[in-house]
Amino acid sequence: FHQNYTYQQFIQGKTIHDGNVLTEEGVLLTFLNEIKSESESGAKFLLVLDEINRGNISSIFGEVLYTLDRGNTITLEDDQVLSLPDNLHILGTMNTADRSIAIVDFAIRRRFLFIDLHPDYDLVDQLAKLDNEEILGSFLKNINHKLLEYFESDDYLLGHAYFLGVQ
């Protein structure tokens, strides 16, 4: 998501083509139509909304927000009935150091499980050994300890990815 992402892009919107007003499916409706045929197969699908807090979530989801409570259906503008299938899982990522997290309202918060992911110092040591010594994990831990003292919040800790090589 980003600041200019809209309901029209995510759910559905209107466009003018050859003088006619047409309804166009957004990303979510397109995705739901693609996976609809798989609902009986037992296949599971994951929709990843990266940086979910960067957009205006309430505006982007609109009334579709109610379908996040499974079993609820809504009727869209074109009389299409919408519900989220049980085989669809939605994962939203966010950087808690980003100030825009404050605008994630409680209607959104109660529909998602929040899991904090913290730096894995052992992983850094395991994957980034220097001369067979495990020092980078403790180095990162010391940096993060100082950041925690200064900011008094673990939202600003450096992650372990800074020390992992890109393959």
Short mmCIF file of N, CA and C in Angstrom, two decimals:
data_model
loop_
_atom_site.label_atom_id
_atom_site.label_comp_id
_atom_site.label_asym_id
_atom_site.label_seq_id
_atom_site.Cartn_x
_atom_site.Cartn_y
_atom_site.Cartn_z
N PHE A 1 0.84 -1.18 0.00
CA PHE A 1 0.00 0.00 0.00
C PHE A 1 0.89 1.24 0.00
N HIS A 2 0.36 2.33 -0.46
CA HIS A 2 1.06 3.61 -0.39
C HIS A 2 0.01 4.71 -0.20
N GLN A 3 0.46 5.91 0.04
CA GLN A 3 -0.44 7.00 0.41
C GLN A 3 -1.51 7.30 -0.64
N ASN A 4 -1.21 7.06 -1.89
CA ASN A 4 -2.16 7.39 -2.95
C ASN A 4 -2.97 6.19 -3.43
N TYR A 5 -2.83 5.05 -2.77
CA TYR A 5 -3.57 3.85 -3.16
C TYR A 5 -5.04 4.03 -2.77
N THR A 6 -5.94 3.61 -3.64
CA THR A 6 -7.36 3.92 -3.45
C THR A 6 -8.25 2.68 -3.45
N TYR A 7 -9.45 2.86 -3.01
CA TYR A 7 -10.51 1.86 -3.06
C TYR A 7 -10.70 1.41 -4.51
N GLN A 8 -10.67 2.36 -5.42
CA GLN A 8 -10.89 2.06 -6.83
C GLN A 8 -9.82 1.12 -7.37
N GLN A 9 -8.60 1.23 -6.87
CA GLN A 9 -7.53 0.35 -7.32
C GLN A 9 -7.60 -1.02 -6.63
N PHE A 10 -8.03 -1.04 -5.37
CA PHE A 10 -8.02 -2.27 -4.60
C PHE A 10 -9.31 -3.07 -4.74
N ILE A 11 -10.46 -2.42 -4.73
CA ILE A 11 -11.74 -3.11 -4.79
C ILE A 11 -12.34 -2.98 -6.19
N GLN A 12 -12.89 -1.83 -6.49
CA GLN A 12 -13.45 -1.59 -7.83
C GLN A 12 -13.66 -0.10 -8.02
N GLY A 13 -13.64 0.30 -9.28
CA GLY A 13 -13.83 1.70 -9.59
C GLY A 13 -14.50 1.88 -10.94
N LYS A 14 -14.79 3.10 -11.25
CA LYS A 14 -15.45 3.44 -12.52
C LYS A 14 -14.41 4.07 -13.45
N THR A 15 -14.59 3.79 -14.73
CA THR A 15 -13.72 4.39 -15.73
C THR A 15 -14.58 4.70 -16.96
N ILE A 16 -14.13 5.63 -17.75
CA ILE A 16 -14.85 5.97 -18.98
C ILE A 16 -14.06 5.42 -20.16
N HIS A 17 -14.77 4.64 -20.98
CA HIS A 17 -14.14 4.04 -22.15
C HIS A 17 -15.09 4.21 -23.33
N ASP A 18 -14.65 4.91 -24.37
CA ASP A 18 -15.47 5.19 -25.55
C ASP A 18 -16.81 5.83 -25.18
N GLY A 19 -16.77 6.74 -24.22
CA GLY A 19 -17.97 7.46 -23.82
C GLY A 19 -18.89 6.69 -22.90
N ASN A 20 -18.52 5.47 -22.52
CA ASN A 20 -19.33 4.66 -21.61
C ASN A 20 -18.65 4.54 -20.25
N VAL A 21 -19.46 4.58 -19.20
CA VAL A 21 -18.94 4.40 -17.85
C VAL A 21 -18.92 2.90 -17.55
N LEU A 22 -17.73 2.39 -17.27
CA LEU A 22 -17.55 0.96 -16.99
C LEU A 22 -17.05 0.77 -15.57
N THR A 23 -17.45 -0.34 -14.96
CA THR A 23 -16.95 -0.72 -13.66
C THR A 23 -15.75 -1.64 -13.88
N GLU A 24 -14.62 -1.31 -13.25
CA GLU A 24 -13.42 -2.13 -13.36
C GLU A 24 -13.10 -2.74 -12.02
N GLU A 25 -12.75 -4.02 -12.06
CA GLU A 25 -12.34 -4.70 -10.83
C GLU A 25 -10.98 -4.20 -10.39
N GLY A 26 -10.83 -4.09 -9.08
CA GLY A 26 -9.53 -3.77 -8.52
C GLY A 26 -8.75 -5.05 -8.24
N VAL A 27 -7.61 -4.89 -7.63
CA VAL A 27 -6.70 -6.00 -7.37
C VAL A 27 -7.37 -7.10 -6.55
N LEU A 28 -8.09 -6.72 -5.48
CA LEU A 28 -8.70 -7.73 -4.62
C LEU A 28 -9.76 -8.54 -5.36
N LEU A 29 -10.66 -7.88 -6.06
CA LEU A 29 -11.71 -8.61 -6.78
C LEU A 29 -11.13 -9.50 -7.87
N THR A 30 -10.12 -9.03 -8.56
CA THR A 30 -9.45 -9.84 -9.58
C THR A 30 -8.86 -11.09 -8.94
N PHE A 31 -8.19 -10.91 -7.81
CA PHE A 31 -7.58 -12.03 -7.10
C PHE A 31 -8.65 -13.01 -6.62
N LEU A 32 -9.74 -12.50 -6.05
CA LEU A 32 -10.81 -13.37 -5.56
C LEU A 32 -11.44 -14.18 -6.69
N ASN A 33 -11.60 -13.57 -7.84
CA ASN A 33 -12.16 -14.30 -8.99
C ASN A 33 -11.20 -15.38 -9.49
N GLU A 34 -9.91 -15.12 -9.39
CA GLU A 34 -8.92 -16.13 -9.81
C GLU A 34 -8.91 -17.33 -8.88
N ILE A 35 -9.10 -17.11 -7.58
CA ILE A 35 -9.02 -18.23 -6.64
C ILE A 35 -10.37 -18.89 -6.39
N LYS A 36 -11.44 -18.30 -6.89
CA LYS A 36 -12.78 -18.84 -6.64
C LYS A 36 -12.89 -20.30 -7.09
N SER A 37 -12.29 -20.61 -8.22
CA SER A 37 -12.40 -21.97 -8.76
C SER A 37 -11.63 -22.98 -7.91
N GLU A 38 -10.74 -22.51 -7.07
CA GLU A 38 -9.92 -23.39 -6.25
C GLU A 38 -10.51 -23.64 -4.86
N SER A 39 -11.65 -23.04 -4.55
CA SER A 39 -12.19 -23.11 -3.19
C SER A 39 -12.51 -24.54 -2.77
N GLU A 40 -12.89 -25.39 -3.70
CA GLU A 40 -13.24 -26.78 -3.38
C GLU A 40 -12.02 -27.69 -3.35
N SER A 41 -10.89 -27.25 -3.90
CA SER A 41 -9.72 -28.12 -4.03
C SER A 41 -8.93 -28.26 -2.73
N GLY A 42 -9.22 -27.41 -1.78
CA GLY A 42 -8.44 -27.44 -0.54
C GLY A 42 -7.21 -26.57 -0.59
N ALA A 43 -6.97 -25.93 -1.74
CA ALA A 43 -5.82 -25.04 -1.87
C ALA A 43 -6.02 -23.82 -0.98
N LYS A 44 -4.92 -23.31 -0.46
CA LYS A 44 -4.97 -22.12 0.37
C LYS A 44 -4.21 -21.00 -0.33
N PHE A 45 -4.67 -19.77 -0.11
CA PHE A 45 -4.08 -18.63 -0.78
C PHE A 45 -3.71 -17.57 0.25
N LEU A 46 -2.64 -16.87 -0.05
CA LEU A 46 -2.14 -15.83 0.83
C LEU A 46 -2.07 -14.52 0.05
N LEU A 47 -2.74 -13.51 0.59
CA LEU A 47 -2.67 -12.16 0.03
C LEU A 47 -1.79 -11.35 0.96
N VAL A 48 -0.66 -10.87 0.46
CA VAL A 48 0.26 -10.10 1.27
C VAL A 48 0.08 -8.62 0.96
N LEU A 49 -0.24 -7.85 1.98
CA LEU A 49 -0.39 -6.40 1.85
C LEU A 49 0.82 -5.77 2.54
N ASP A 50 1.83 -5.48 1.76
CA ASP A 50 3.07 -4.95 2.30
C ASP A 50 2.89 -3.48 2.67
N GLU A 51 3.44 -3.10 3.81
CA GLU A 51 3.35 -1.72 4.29
C GLU A 51 1.90 -1.28 4.37
N ILE A 52 1.06 -2.13 4.97
CA ILE A 52 -0.38 -1.89 5.02
C ILE A 52 -0.73 -0.56 5.66
N ASN A 53 0.08 -0.10 6.57
CA ASN A 53 -0.22 1.14 7.29
C ASN A 53 0.15 2.40 6.50
N ARG A 54 0.80 2.27 5.37
CA ARG A 54 1.19 3.45 4.58
C ARG A 54 0.00 4.06 3.85
N GLY A 55 -1.00 3.24 3.53
CA GLY A 55 -2.19 3.75 2.87
C GLY A 55 -3.26 4.07 3.90
N ASN A 56 -4.31 4.72 3.45
CA ASN A 56 -5.45 4.98 4.33
C ASN A 56 -6.31 3.73 4.30
N ILE A 57 -6.05 2.81 5.23
CA ILE A 57 -6.64 1.48 5.20
C ILE A 57 -8.16 1.53 5.18
N SER A 58 -8.75 2.36 6.01
CA SER A 58 -10.21 2.44 6.07
C SER A 58 -10.79 2.86 4.73
N SER A 59 -10.13 3.79 4.07
CA SER A 59 -10.60 4.26 2.77
C SER A 59 -10.36 3.21 1.68
N ILE A 60 -9.23 2.53 1.73
CA ILE A 60 -8.89 1.54 0.71
C ILE A 60 -9.83 0.34 0.79
N PHE A 61 -10.11 -0.13 1.99
CA PHE A 61 -11.01 -1.27 2.16
C PHE A 61 -12.48 -0.87 2.03
N GLY A 62 -12.83 0.32 2.50
CA GLY A 62 -14.22 0.73 2.47
C GLY A 62 -15.10 -0.26 3.20
N GLU A 63 -16.27 -0.55 2.63
CA GLU A 63 -17.20 -1.48 3.26
C GLU A 63 -16.71 -2.91 3.24
N VAL A 64 -15.70 -3.21 2.43
CA VAL A 64 -15.13 -4.56 2.37
C VAL A 64 -14.47 -4.92 3.71
N LEU A 65 -14.19 -3.91 4.50
CA LEU A 65 -13.63 -4.13 5.84
C LEU A 65 -14.49 -5.12 6.63
N TYR A 66 -15.81 -5.07 6.47
CA TYR A 66 -16.71 -5.95 7.20
C TYR A 66 -16.56 -7.41 6.80
N THR A 67 -16.06 -7.66 5.60
CA THR A 67 -15.88 -9.05 5.17
C THR A 67 -14.67 -9.69 5.82
N LEU A 68 -13.81 -8.88 6.45
CA LEU A 68 -12.67 -9.45 7.17
C LEU A 68 -13.16 -10.27 8.36
N ASP A 69 -14.34 -9.96 8.86
CA ASP A 69 -14.99 -10.82 9.85
C ASP A 69 -15.67 -11.91 9.04
N ARG A 70 -15.07 -13.07 8.99
CA ARG A 70 -15.52 -14.16 8.12
C ARG A 70 -17.01 -14.44 8.31
N GLY A 71 -17.65 -14.73 7.21
CA GLY A 71 -19.08 -15.01 7.23
C GLY A 71 -19.91 -13.81 6.83
N ASN A 72 -19.34 -12.61 6.92
CA ASN A 72 -20.07 -11.41 6.52
C ASN A 72 -19.99 -11.23 5.01
N THR A 73 -21.08 -10.82 4.44
CA THR A 73 -21.11 -10.51 3.01
C THR A 73 -21.57 -9.07 2.84
N ILE A 74 -21.16 -8.49 1.74
CA ILE A 74 -21.61 -7.15 1.38
C ILE A 74 -22.01 -7.17 -0.09
N THR A 75 -22.79 -6.20 -0.47
CA THR A 75 -23.17 -6.05 -1.88
C THR A 75 -22.48 -4.80 -2.41
N LEU A 76 -21.70 -5.00 -3.45
CA LEU A 76 -20.98 -3.89 -4.06
C LEU A 76 -21.91 -3.10 -4.96
N GLU A 77 -21.39 -2.00 -5.46
CA GLU A 77 -22.17 -1.06 -6.26
C GLU A 77 -22.84 -1.72 -7.48
N ASP A 78 -22.19 -2.71 -8.05
CA ASP A 78 -22.74 -3.37 -9.24
C ASP A 78 -23.57 -4.60 -8.88
N ASP A 79 -24.07 -4.66 -7.65
CA ASP A 79 -24.89 -5.76 -7.13
C ASP A 79 -24.12 -7.07 -6.99
N GLN A 80 -22.81 -7.02 -7.05
CA GLN A 80 -21.99 -8.20 -6.83
C GLN A 80 -21.90 -8.46 -5.32
N VAL A 81 -22.24 -9.68 -4.91
CA VAL A 81 -22.15 -10.05 -3.49
C VAL A 81 -20.72 -10.51 -3.22
N LEU A 82 -20.13 -9.94 -2.18
CA LEU A 82 -18.73 -10.22 -1.89
C LEU A 82 -18.58 -10.77 -0.48
N SER A 83 -17.84 -11.85 -0.39
CA SER A 83 -17.39 -12.39 0.89
C SER A 83 -15.99 -12.94 0.68
N LEU A 84 -15.24 -13.06 1.73
CA LEU A 84 -13.90 -13.60 1.61
C LEU A 84 -13.94 -15.10 1.86
N PRO A 85 -13.36 -15.88 0.97
CA PRO A 85 -13.40 -17.33 1.14
C PRO A 85 -12.52 -17.78 2.31
N ASP A 86 -12.87 -18.93 2.87
CA ASP A 86 -12.12 -19.47 4.02
C ASP A 86 -10.70 -19.86 3.66
N ASN A 87 -10.44 -20.13 2.38
CA ASN A 87 -9.09 -20.54 1.98
C ASN A 87 -8.18 -19.36 1.67
N LEU A 88 -8.65 -18.14 1.95
CA LEU A 88 -7.83 -16.94 1.74
C LEU A 88 -7.33 -16.44 3.09
N HIS A 89 -6.04 -16.24 3.17
CA HIS A 89 -5.42 -15.68 4.36
C HIS A 89 -4.78 -14.36 3.95
N ILE A 90 -4.91 -13.36 4.81
CA ILE A 90 -4.37 -12.03 4.51
C ILE A 90 -3.30 -11.71 5.53
N LEU A 91 -2.13 -11.33 5.02
CA LEU A 91 -1.00 -10.95 5.85
C LEU A 91 -0.66 -9.50 5.54
N GLY A 92 -0.70 -8.66 6.53
CA GLY A 92 -0.31 -7.26 6.36
C GLY A 92 0.98 -7.01 7.10
N THR A 93 1.94 -6.40 6.42
CA THR A 93 3.20 -6.07 7.07
C THR A 93 3.25 -4.58 7.35
N MET A 94 3.96 -4.21 8.39
CA MET A 94 4.16 -2.79 8.67
C MET A 94 5.43 -2.60 9.48
N ASN A 95 6.01 -1.45 9.31
CA ASN A 95 7.18 -1.07 10.08
C ASN A 95 6.68 -0.21 11.23
N THR A 96 6.82 -0.69 12.44
CA THR A 96 6.26 0.03 13.58
C THR A 96 7.00 1.33 13.88
N ALA A 97 8.18 1.52 13.31
CA ALA A 97 8.88 2.79 13.51
C ALA A 97 8.25 3.90 12.68
N ASP A 98 7.46 3.51 11.70
CA ASP A 98 6.78 4.48 10.84
C ASP A 98 5.67 5.15 11.64
N ARG A 99 5.66 6.44 11.66
CA ARG A 99 4.66 7.19 12.44
C ARG A 99 3.23 6.97 11.96
N SER A 100 3.06 6.53 10.71
CA SER A 100 1.71 6.37 10.19
C SER A 100 0.98 5.19 10.83
N ILE A 101 1.67 4.41 11.65
CA ILE A 101 1.01 3.30 12.34
C ILE A 101 -0.07 3.82 13.28
N ALA A 102 0.07 5.05 13.73
CA ALA A 102 -0.90 5.63 14.67
C ALA A 102 -2.28 5.75 14.02
N ILE A 103 -2.34 5.81 12.68
CA ILE A 103 -3.64 5.97 12.03
C ILE A 103 -4.32 4.63 11.72
N VAL A 104 -3.72 3.53 12.16
CA VAL A 104 -4.37 2.24 12.01
C VAL A 104 -5.42 2.16 13.11
N ASP A 105 -6.68 2.38 12.72
CA ASP A 105 -7.73 2.49 13.73
C ASP A 105 -8.12 1.14 14.31
N PHE A 106 -8.92 1.18 15.35
CA PHE A 106 -9.28 -0.03 16.07
C PHE A 106 -10.16 -0.97 15.26
N ALA A 107 -10.92 -0.44 14.31
CA ALA A 107 -11.72 -1.30 13.44
C ALA A 107 -10.82 -2.22 12.63
N ILE A 108 -9.66 -1.70 12.24
CA ILE A 108 -8.68 -2.51 11.52
C ILE A 108 -7.93 -3.40 12.50
N ARG A 109 -7.44 -2.83 13.59
CA ARG A 109 -6.63 -3.57 14.55
C ARG A 109 -7.33 -4.81 15.08
N ARG A 110 -8.62 -4.73 15.31
CA ARG A 110 -9.31 -5.89 15.89
C ARG A 110 -9.52 -7.01 14.88
N ARG A 111 -9.31 -6.75 13.61
CA ARG A 111 -9.50 -7.77 12.59
C ARG A 111 -8.20 -8.46 12.20
N PHE A 112 -7.09 -8.03 12.76
CA PHE A 112 -5.79 -8.63 12.46
C PHE A 112 -5.10 -9.04 13.75
N LEU A 113 -4.35 -10.11 13.69
CA LEU A 113 -3.49 -10.53 14.78
C LEU A 113 -2.15 -9.83 14.58
N PHE A 114 -1.65 -9.18 15.59
CA PHE A 114 -0.37 -8.48 15.49
C PHE A 114 0.73 -9.34 16.08
N ILE A 115 1.80 -9.53 15.34
CA ILE A 115 2.95 -10.30 15.79
C ILE A 115 4.19 -9.44 15.62
N ASP A 116 4.90 -9.22 16.71
CA ASP A 116 6.16 -8.46 16.65
C ASP A 116 7.29 -9.40 16.24
N LEU A 117 8.07 -8.96 15.29
CA LEU A 117 9.26 -9.72 14.88
C LEU A 117 10.49 -8.92 15.29
N HIS A 118 11.33 -9.54 16.08
CA HIS A 118 12.52 -8.87 16.59
C HIS A 118 13.76 -9.45 15.94
N PRO A 119 14.87 -8.73 16.02
CA PRO A 119 16.12 -9.22 15.42
C PRO A 119 16.52 -10.57 16.01
N ASP A 120 17.04 -11.43 15.15
CA ASP A 120 17.51 -12.76 15.55
C ASP A 120 19.04 -12.72 15.58
N TYR A 121 19.60 -12.48 16.75
CA TYR A 121 21.05 -12.33 16.90
C TYR A 121 21.78 -13.64 16.64
N ASP A 122 21.17 -14.75 17.01
CA ASP A 122 21.80 -16.05 16.76
C ASP A 122 21.88 -16.33 15.26
N LEU A 123 20.88 -15.91 14.52
CA LEU A 123 20.90 -16.09 13.07
C LEU A 123 22.05 -15.31 12.45
N VAL A 124 22.26 -14.11 12.93
CA VAL A 124 23.38 -13.29 12.42
C VAL A 124 24.69 -14.01 12.68
N ASP A 125 24.86 -14.52 13.89
CA ASP A 125 26.09 -15.26 14.21
C ASP A 125 26.23 -16.50 13.35
N GLN A 126 25.15 -17.18 13.13
CA GLN A 126 25.17 -18.43 12.38
C GLN A 126 25.52 -18.22 10.91
N LEU A 127 25.02 -17.15 10.32
CA LEU A 127 25.19 -16.94 8.89
C LEU A 127 26.30 -15.97 8.50
N ALA A 128 26.81 -15.23 9.47
CA ALA A 128 27.81 -14.21 9.13
C ALA A 128 29.01 -14.31 10.07
N LYS A 129 29.65 -15.48 10.06
CA LYS A 129 30.82 -15.68 10.92
C LYS A 129 32.02 -14.96 10.34
N LEU A 130 32.81 -14.35 11.21
CA LEU A 130 34.06 -13.72 10.82
C LEU A 130 35.20 -14.52 11.45
N ASP A 131 36.04 -15.09 10.61
CA ASP A 131 37.16 -15.89 11.10
C ASP A 131 36.70 -16.91 12.15
N ASN A 132 35.58 -17.56 11.87
CA ASN A 132 35.00 -18.57 12.75
C ASN A 132 34.56 -18.04 14.11
N GLU A 133 34.44 -16.72 14.24
CA GLU A 133 33.96 -16.14 15.49
C GLU A 133 32.56 -15.60 15.29
N GLU A 134 31.78 -15.77 16.32
CA GLU A 134 30.40 -15.29 16.28
C GLU A 134 30.34 -13.95 17.01
N ILE A 135 30.65 -12.87 16.26
CA ILE A 135 30.70 -11.55 16.91
C ILE A 135 29.64 -10.58 16.40
N LEU A 136 29.13 -10.81 15.21
CA LEU A 136 28.19 -9.84 14.65
C LEU A 136 26.86 -9.82 15.40
N GLY A 137 26.41 -10.97 15.87
CA GLY A 137 25.17 -11.02 16.64
C GLY A 137 25.27 -10.19 17.90
N SER A 138 26.38 -10.32 18.61
CA SER A 138 26.55 -9.53 19.84
C SER A 138 26.77 -8.05 19.51
N PHE A 139 27.40 -7.77 18.36
CA PHE A 139 27.57 -6.40 17.92
C PHE A 139 26.22 -5.75 17.66
N LEU A 140 25.36 -6.46 16.94
CA LEU A 140 24.02 -5.96 16.66
C LEU A 140 23.22 -5.81 17.95
N LYS A 141 23.38 -6.75 18.84
CA LYS A 141 22.67 -6.70 20.13
C LYS A 141 23.09 -5.46 20.92
N ASN A 142 24.38 -5.14 20.89
CA ASN A 142 24.87 -3.94 21.59
C ASN A 142 24.34 -2.65 20.97
N ILE A 143 24.32 -2.60 19.65
CA ILE A 143 23.77 -1.43 18.97
C ILE A 143 22.30 -1.26 19.36
N ASN A 144 21.56 -2.35 19.30
CA ASN A 144 20.13 -2.28 19.62
C ASN A 144 19.88 -1.94 21.08
N HIS A 145 20.76 -2.37 21.95
CA HIS A 145 20.63 -2.01 23.37
C HIS A 145 20.75 -0.49 23.52
N LYS A 146 21.71 0.11 22.82
CA LYS A 146 21.88 1.57 22.86
C LYS A 146 20.67 2.29 22.25
N LEU A 147 20.16 1.76 21.14
CA LEU A 147 18.96 2.36 20.52
C LEU A 147 17.76 2.28 21.46
N LEU A 148 17.63 1.16 22.14
CA LEU A 148 16.53 0.99 23.09
C LEU A 148 16.65 1.96 24.26
N GLU A 149 17.87 2.15 24.74
CA GLU A 149 18.09 3.13 25.82
C GLU A 149 17.73 4.54 25.37
N TYR A 150 18.14 4.88 24.15
CA TYR A 150 17.94 6.24 23.65
C TYR A 150 16.47 6.52 23.32
N PHE A 151 15.85 5.62 22.55
CA PHE A 151 14.48 5.86 22.08
C PHE A 151 13.41 5.34 23.03
N GLU A 152 13.79 4.49 23.95
CA GLU A 152 12.86 3.89 24.91
C GLU A 152 11.71 3.17 24.21
N SER A 153 12.03 2.58 23.07
CA SER A 153 11.03 1.83 22.31
C SER A 153 11.77 0.83 21.43
N ASP A 154 11.25 -0.39 21.34
CA ASP A 154 11.90 -1.38 20.47
C ASP A 154 11.50 -1.22 19.00
N ASP A 155 10.70 -0.20 18.72
CA ASP A 155 10.31 0.07 17.33
C ASP A 155 11.48 0.49 16.45
N TYR A 156 12.56 0.93 17.06
CA TYR A 156 13.68 1.48 16.29
C TYR A 156 14.88 0.53 16.21
N LEU A 157 14.72 -0.70 16.65
CA LEU A 157 15.82 -1.64 16.62
C LEU A 157 16.19 -1.99 15.18
N LEU A 158 17.47 -2.21 14.96
CA LEU A 158 17.93 -2.65 13.65
C LEU A 158 17.65 -4.14 13.52
N GLY A 159 17.23 -4.55 12.36
CA GLY A 159 16.94 -5.95 12.11
C GLY A 159 18.18 -6.72 11.69
N HIS A 160 18.09 -8.02 11.73
CA HIS A 160 19.22 -8.86 11.40
C HIS A 160 19.56 -8.85 9.90
N ALA A 161 18.63 -8.40 9.07
CA ALA A 161 18.89 -8.39 7.62
C ALA A 161 20.04 -7.48 7.22
N TYR A 162 20.35 -6.48 8.05
CA TYR A 162 21.48 -5.60 7.75
C TYR A 162 22.78 -6.38 7.66
N PHE A 163 22.86 -7.52 8.34
CA PHE A 163 24.10 -8.27 8.42
C PHE A 163 24.11 -9.55 7.61
N LEU A 164 23.07 -9.75 6.85
CA LEU A 164 23.01 -10.97 6.05
C LEU A 164 23.38 -10.66 4.61
N GLY A 165 24.20 -11.48 4.03
CA GLY A 165 24.61 -11.27 2.65
C GLY A 165 23.48 -11.55 1.69
N VAL A 166 23.42 -10.82 0.61
CA VAL A 166 22.43 -11.05 -0.43
C VAL A 166 23.01 -12.06 -1.39
N GLN A 167 22.28 -13.13 -1.63
CA GLN A 167 22.76 -14.20 -2.51
C GLN A 167 22.29 -13.98 -3.92
#
